[in-house]
Amino acid sequence: DTEVTQTPKHLVMGMTNKKSLKCEQHMGHRAMYWYKQKAKKPPELMFVYSYEKLSINESVPSRFSPECPNSSLLNLHLHALQPEDSALYLCASSQVIRQGAYEQYFGPGTRLTVT
Amino acid sequence: GNSVTQMEGPVTLSEEAFLTINCTYTATGYPSLFWYVQYPGEGLQLLLKATKADDKGSNKGFEATYRKETTSFHLEKGSVQVSDSAVYFCALRADSGYSTLTFGKGTMLLVSP
């Protein structure tokens, strides 16, 4: 099973709302990632968790708050977003984060629209 | 730093045509190389990978060979189908430290019947 699941599939939120994106994998992977993808662009890395600890934060604004409650789950908490934050948010996982040919497996994404 | 350069699209082909999407990279050491495919409205799917020089990755009729001498990892398919229409991303992962994926800009492929 190489599946990464994400919920919800679509999300529309106002700039004053608080919402969360969820990601789950059951492949035993210990590295999990959040990416942001704008239309016609490659994914941009936001956060990386390794063994449930935040390893990389690519200077993401504090209105995005990641959380890794356990080795299978990854959340992205959203608060006071701006319209320019509208994008496809992708979750991914891999065996480890350090060197190696460990490919990342991506979920289907959450299409976020901020109004 | 690491970088990946892909040919700009869209690439438009008729069904059963031969496909080549060029990808070159800049990296130190011996990175691993990947091709991901993104169908409309979906996430990225790993298509194939290669981990060392002269390795050939293959899947679903697609192939790519890791050429260190030309720092290239071109994607090929002998006979494309309409269902292959998608965006293809070439990516590399460095071989040291906290290595994450570096993506190319993506190449859109449009296949007509």
Short mmCIF file of C-alpha atoms in Angstrom, two decimals:
data_model
loop_
_atom_site.label_atom_id
_atom_site.label_comp_id
_atom_site.label_asym_id
_atom_site.label_seq_id
_atom_site.Cartn_x
_atom_site.Cartn_y
_atom_site.Cartn_z
CA ASP A 1 0.00 0.00 0.00
CA THR A 2 1.59 3.26 -1.15
CA GLU A 3 -1.31 5.53 -0.35
CA VAL A 4 -1.26 8.91 1.29
CA THR A 5 -4.72 10.28 2.05
CA GLN A 6 -5.69 13.91 2.53
CA THR A 7 -8.86 15.53 3.78
CA PRO A 8 -10.74 17.54 2.84
CA LYS A 9 -10.42 17.42 -0.93
CA HIS A 10 -11.69 20.97 -1.28
CA LEU A 11 -11.86 23.79 1.28
CA VAL A 12 -13.21 27.31 1.00
CA MET A 13 -12.50 29.59 3.94
CA GLY A 14 -12.72 33.25 4.80
CA MET A 15 -9.76 35.26 5.96
CA THR A 16 -10.92 35.15 9.58
CA ASN A 17 -11.60 31.42 9.71
CA LYS A 18 -9.57 28.69 11.37
CA LYS A 19 -9.39 25.37 9.58
CA SER A 20 -7.15 22.31 9.44
CA LEU A 21 -5.88 20.07 6.69
CA LYS A 22 -5.24 16.43 7.50
CA CYS A 23 -2.87 13.88 6.03
CA GLU A 24 -2.48 10.19 6.85
CA GLN A 25 -0.19 7.40 5.74
CA HIS A 26 0.18 3.80 6.86
CA MET A 27 3.41 2.88 5.09
CA GLY A 28 5.54 3.17 8.21
CA HIS A 29 7.24 6.25 6.83
CA ARG A 30 8.97 8.45 9.41
CA ALA A 31 9.31 11.58 7.27
CA MET A 32 6.30 13.66 6.26
CA TYR A 33 6.09 16.83 4.22
CA TRP A 34 3.77 19.71 3.40
CA TYR A 35 3.99 21.39 0.01
CA LYS A 36 2.14 24.30 -1.56
CA GLN A 37 1.47 24.22 -5.29
CA LYS A 38 0.19 27.13 -7.33
CA ALA A 39 -1.28 26.60 -10.79
CA LYS A 40 1.23 25.64 -13.47
CA LYS A 41 4.10 25.60 -10.94
CA PRO A 42 6.05 22.84 -9.21
CA PRO A 43 5.37 22.09 -5.56
CA GLU A 44 7.11 24.33 -3.04
CA LEU A 45 8.28 22.75 0.18
CA MET A 46 6.78 24.23 3.35
CA PHE A 47 7.56 21.90 6.25
CA VAL A 48 9.27 18.60 6.93
CA TYR A 49 8.78 16.34 9.93
CA SER A 50 11.24 13.62 10.75
CA TYR A 51 10.33 11.15 13.49
CA GLU A 52 7.44 13.41 14.49
CA LYS A 53 9.73 16.42 15.02
CA LEU A 54 9.80 19.51 12.84
CA SER A 55 13.05 19.36 10.88
CA ILE A 56 12.58 21.98 8.19
CA ASN A 57 10.47 25.13 8.06
CA GLU A 58 11.01 26.93 4.78
CA SER A 59 10.31 30.38 6.27
CA VAL A 60 6.57 29.81 6.11
CA PRO A 61 4.35 32.55 7.61
CA SER A 62 3.02 31.79 11.09
CA ARG A 63 -0.56 31.70 9.82
CA PHE A 64 0.37 28.15 8.76
CA SER A 65 0.99 25.88 11.76
CA PRO A 66 1.99 22.26 11.24
CA GLU A 67 1.48 19.46 13.71
CA CYS A 68 2.50 15.81 13.72
CA PRO A 69 0.50 14.02 16.44
CA ASN A 70 1.95 10.60 15.64
CA SER A 71 3.95 8.79 13.00
CA SER A 72 0.95 8.33 10.71
CA LEU A 73 -0.72 11.73 10.90
CA LEU A 74 0.22 15.21 9.77
CA ASN A 75 -1.95 18.29 10.18
CA LEU A 76 -1.71 21.81 8.85
CA HIS A 77 -3.60 24.39 10.88
CA LEU A 78 -4.70 27.49 9.02
CA HIS A 79 -5.60 30.85 10.56
CA ALA A 80 -6.06 34.34 9.14
CA LEU A 81 -5.05 33.33 5.64
CA GLN A 82 -4.80 35.69 2.70
CA PRO A 83 -6.31 35.23 -0.77
CA GLU A 84 -2.83 34.61 -2.16
CA ASP A 85 -2.65 31.48 0.01
CA SER A 86 -5.20 29.85 -2.29
CA ALA A 87 -3.44 26.82 -3.78
CA LEU A 88 -3.24 23.04 -3.83
CA TYR A 89 -1.71 21.77 -0.59
CA LEU A 90 0.07 18.47 -0.95
CA CYS A 91 1.20 16.09 1.72
CA ALA A 92 3.96 13.56 1.11
CA SER A 93 5.82 10.90 3.06
CA SER A 94 9.03 8.94 2.71
CA GLN A 95 11.06 6.41 4.65
CA VAL A 96 13.64 8.82 5.98
CA ILE A 97 14.75 12.37 5.35
CA ARG A 98 18.46 11.86 5.35
CA GLN A 99 20.45 10.74 2.37
CA GLY A 100 19.21 7.87 0.31
CA ALA A 101 17.10 7.11 -2.69
CA TYR A 102 13.89 7.09 -0.70
CA GLU A 103 11.19 8.43 -2.92
CA GLN A 104 8.39 10.59 -1.63
CA TYR A 105 4.79 9.47 -2.02
CA PHE A 106 2.25 12.23 -2.47
CA GLY A 107 -1.37 12.51 -1.49
CA PRO A 108 -4.08 13.85 -3.83
CA GLY A 109 -3.98 17.27 -2.22
CA THR A 110 -6.46 19.73 -0.73
CA ARG A 111 -7.62 22.51 -3.03
CA LEU A 112 -7.83 25.58 -0.79
CA THR A 113 -9.64 28.77 -1.74
CA VAL A 114 -9.39 31.79 0.56
CA THR A 115 -12.13 34.37 0.06
CA GLY B 1 22.95 24.85 -5.21
CA ASN B 2 20.95 22.10 -6.80
CA SER B 3 18.74 22.79 -9.80
CA VAL B 4 16.70 20.99 -12.44
CA THR B 5 15.94 22.31 -15.90
CA GLN B 6 13.15 20.89 -18.03
CA MET B 7 12.08 21.69 -21.53
CA GLU B 8 9.21 24.12 -21.64
CA GLY B 9 5.84 22.92 -22.77
CA PRO B 10 3.29 22.26 -23.72
CA VAL B 11 4.43 19.31 -25.75
CA THR B 12 1.66 18.37 -28.15
CA LEU B 13 1.66 14.96 -29.81
CA SER B 14 -0.68 12.68 -31.66
CA GLU B 15 -1.52 9.30 -30.20
CA GLU B 16 1.18 6.64 -30.80
CA ALA B 17 3.90 9.27 -31.34
CA PHE B 18 7.31 9.04 -29.69
CA LEU B 19 7.84 11.18 -26.61
CA THR B 20 10.97 12.80 -25.26
CA ILE B 21 10.95 15.30 -22.40
CA ASN B 22 14.40 16.68 -21.69
CA CYS B 23 15.70 17.11 -18.15
CA THR B 24 19.15 18.26 -17.06
CA TYR B 25 20.38 18.87 -13.56
CA THR B 26 23.05 20.60 -11.53
CA ALA B 27 24.11 18.99 -8.28
CA THR B 28 27.21 17.98 -6.40
CA GLY B 29 27.94 14.36 -5.72
CA TYR B 30 25.57 11.64 -6.82
CA PRO B 31 21.95 12.69 -6.54
CA SER B 32 18.99 10.40 -7.05
CA LEU B 33 16.73 11.35 -9.94
CA PHE B 34 12.97 11.03 -10.28
CA TRP B 35 10.14 11.64 -12.69
CA TYR B 36 6.75 12.47 -11.20
CA VAL B 37 3.48 12.80 -13.15
CA GLN B 38 0.51 14.96 -12.19
CA TYR B 39 -2.82 14.31 -13.88
CA PRO B 40 -5.36 17.15 -13.91
CA GLY B 41 -6.83 17.79 -10.48
CA GLU B 42 -4.63 15.22 -8.76
CA GLY B 43 -1.49 14.97 -6.67
CA LEU B 44 1.92 13.84 -7.88
CA GLN B 45 2.59 10.19 -8.66
CA LEU B 46 6.07 8.73 -8.78
CA LEU B 47 6.63 7.52 -12.33
CA LEU B 48 10.19 6.22 -12.15
CA LYS B 49 13.53 6.75 -10.47
CA ALA B 50 17.26 6.12 -10.85
CA THR B 51 19.80 6.19 -8.08
CA LYS B 52 23.19 5.96 -9.81
CA ALA B 53 24.90 6.64 -13.10
CA ASP B 54 23.70 4.51 -16.05
CA ASP B 55 20.68 3.27 -14.11
CA LYS B 56 17.55 3.07 -16.23
CA GLY B 57 14.22 3.66 -14.54
CA SER B 58 11.12 2.34 -16.26
CA ASN B 59 7.39 2.14 -15.61
CA LYS B 60 4.20 2.00 -17.71
CA GLY B 61 6.21 2.19 -20.94
CA PHE B 62 8.17 5.26 -19.82
CA GLU B 63 11.95 5.12 -19.48
CA ALA B 64 14.74 7.42 -18.36
CA THR B 65 18.48 6.80 -18.06
CA TYR B 66 20.71 8.55 -15.53
CA ARG B 67 23.54 10.06 -17.58
CA LYS B 68 26.17 11.56 -15.33
CA GLU B 69 28.45 12.64 -18.16
CA THR B 70 25.71 14.86 -19.60
CA THR B 71 23.90 15.44 -16.25
CA SER B 72 20.66 14.41 -17.90
CA PHE B 73 17.63 12.23 -17.16
CA HIS B 74 15.43 12.50 -20.25
CA LEU B 75 12.00 10.87 -20.17
CA GLU B 76 10.97 8.76 -23.18
CA LYS B 77 8.02 6.70 -24.29
CA GLY B 78 7.74 4.88 -27.56
CA SER B 79 4.01 5.32 -28.16
CA VAL B 80 1.98 7.83 -26.17
CA GLN B 81 -1.71 7.54 -25.41
CA VAL B 82 -4.35 10.19 -24.79
CA SER B 83 -4.36 9.06 -21.15
CA ASP B 84 -0.71 10.15 -20.83
CA SER B 85 -1.78 13.79 -21.02
CA ALA B 86 -0.49 15.31 -17.79
CA VAL B 87 2.26 17.46 -16.33
CA TYR B 88 5.61 15.74 -15.86
CA PHE B 89 8.11 16.90 -13.23
CA CYS B 90 11.75 15.95 -13.14
CA ALA B 91 13.26 16.07 -9.65
CA LEU B 92 16.49 15.33 -7.85
CA ARG B 93 17.40 14.47 -4.30
CA ALA B 94 20.91 15.25 -3.15
CA ASP B 95 23.02 12.50 -1.64
CA SER B 96 23.98 14.20 1.61
CA GLY B 97 22.48 15.84 4.64
CA TYR B 98 18.84 16.66 5.01
CA SER B 99 18.17 16.26 1.36
CA THR B 100 14.79 17.23 -0.02
CA LEU B 101 13.43 17.19 -3.55
CA THR B 102 14.39 19.86 -6.05
CA PHE B 103 11.81 20.02 -8.84
CA GLY B 104 11.98 21.26 -12.37
CA LYS B 105 9.25 23.62 -13.55
CA GLY B 106 7.22 20.84 -15.12
CA THR B 107 6.34 20.01 -18.71
CA MET B 108 2.75 19.69 -19.83
CA LEU B 109 2.07 16.90 -22.33
CA LEU B 110 -1.05 17.01 -24.47
CA VAL B 111 -1.86 13.95 -26.57
CA SER B 112 -4.62 14.12 -29.15
CA PRO B 113 -6.45 11.14 -30.71
#
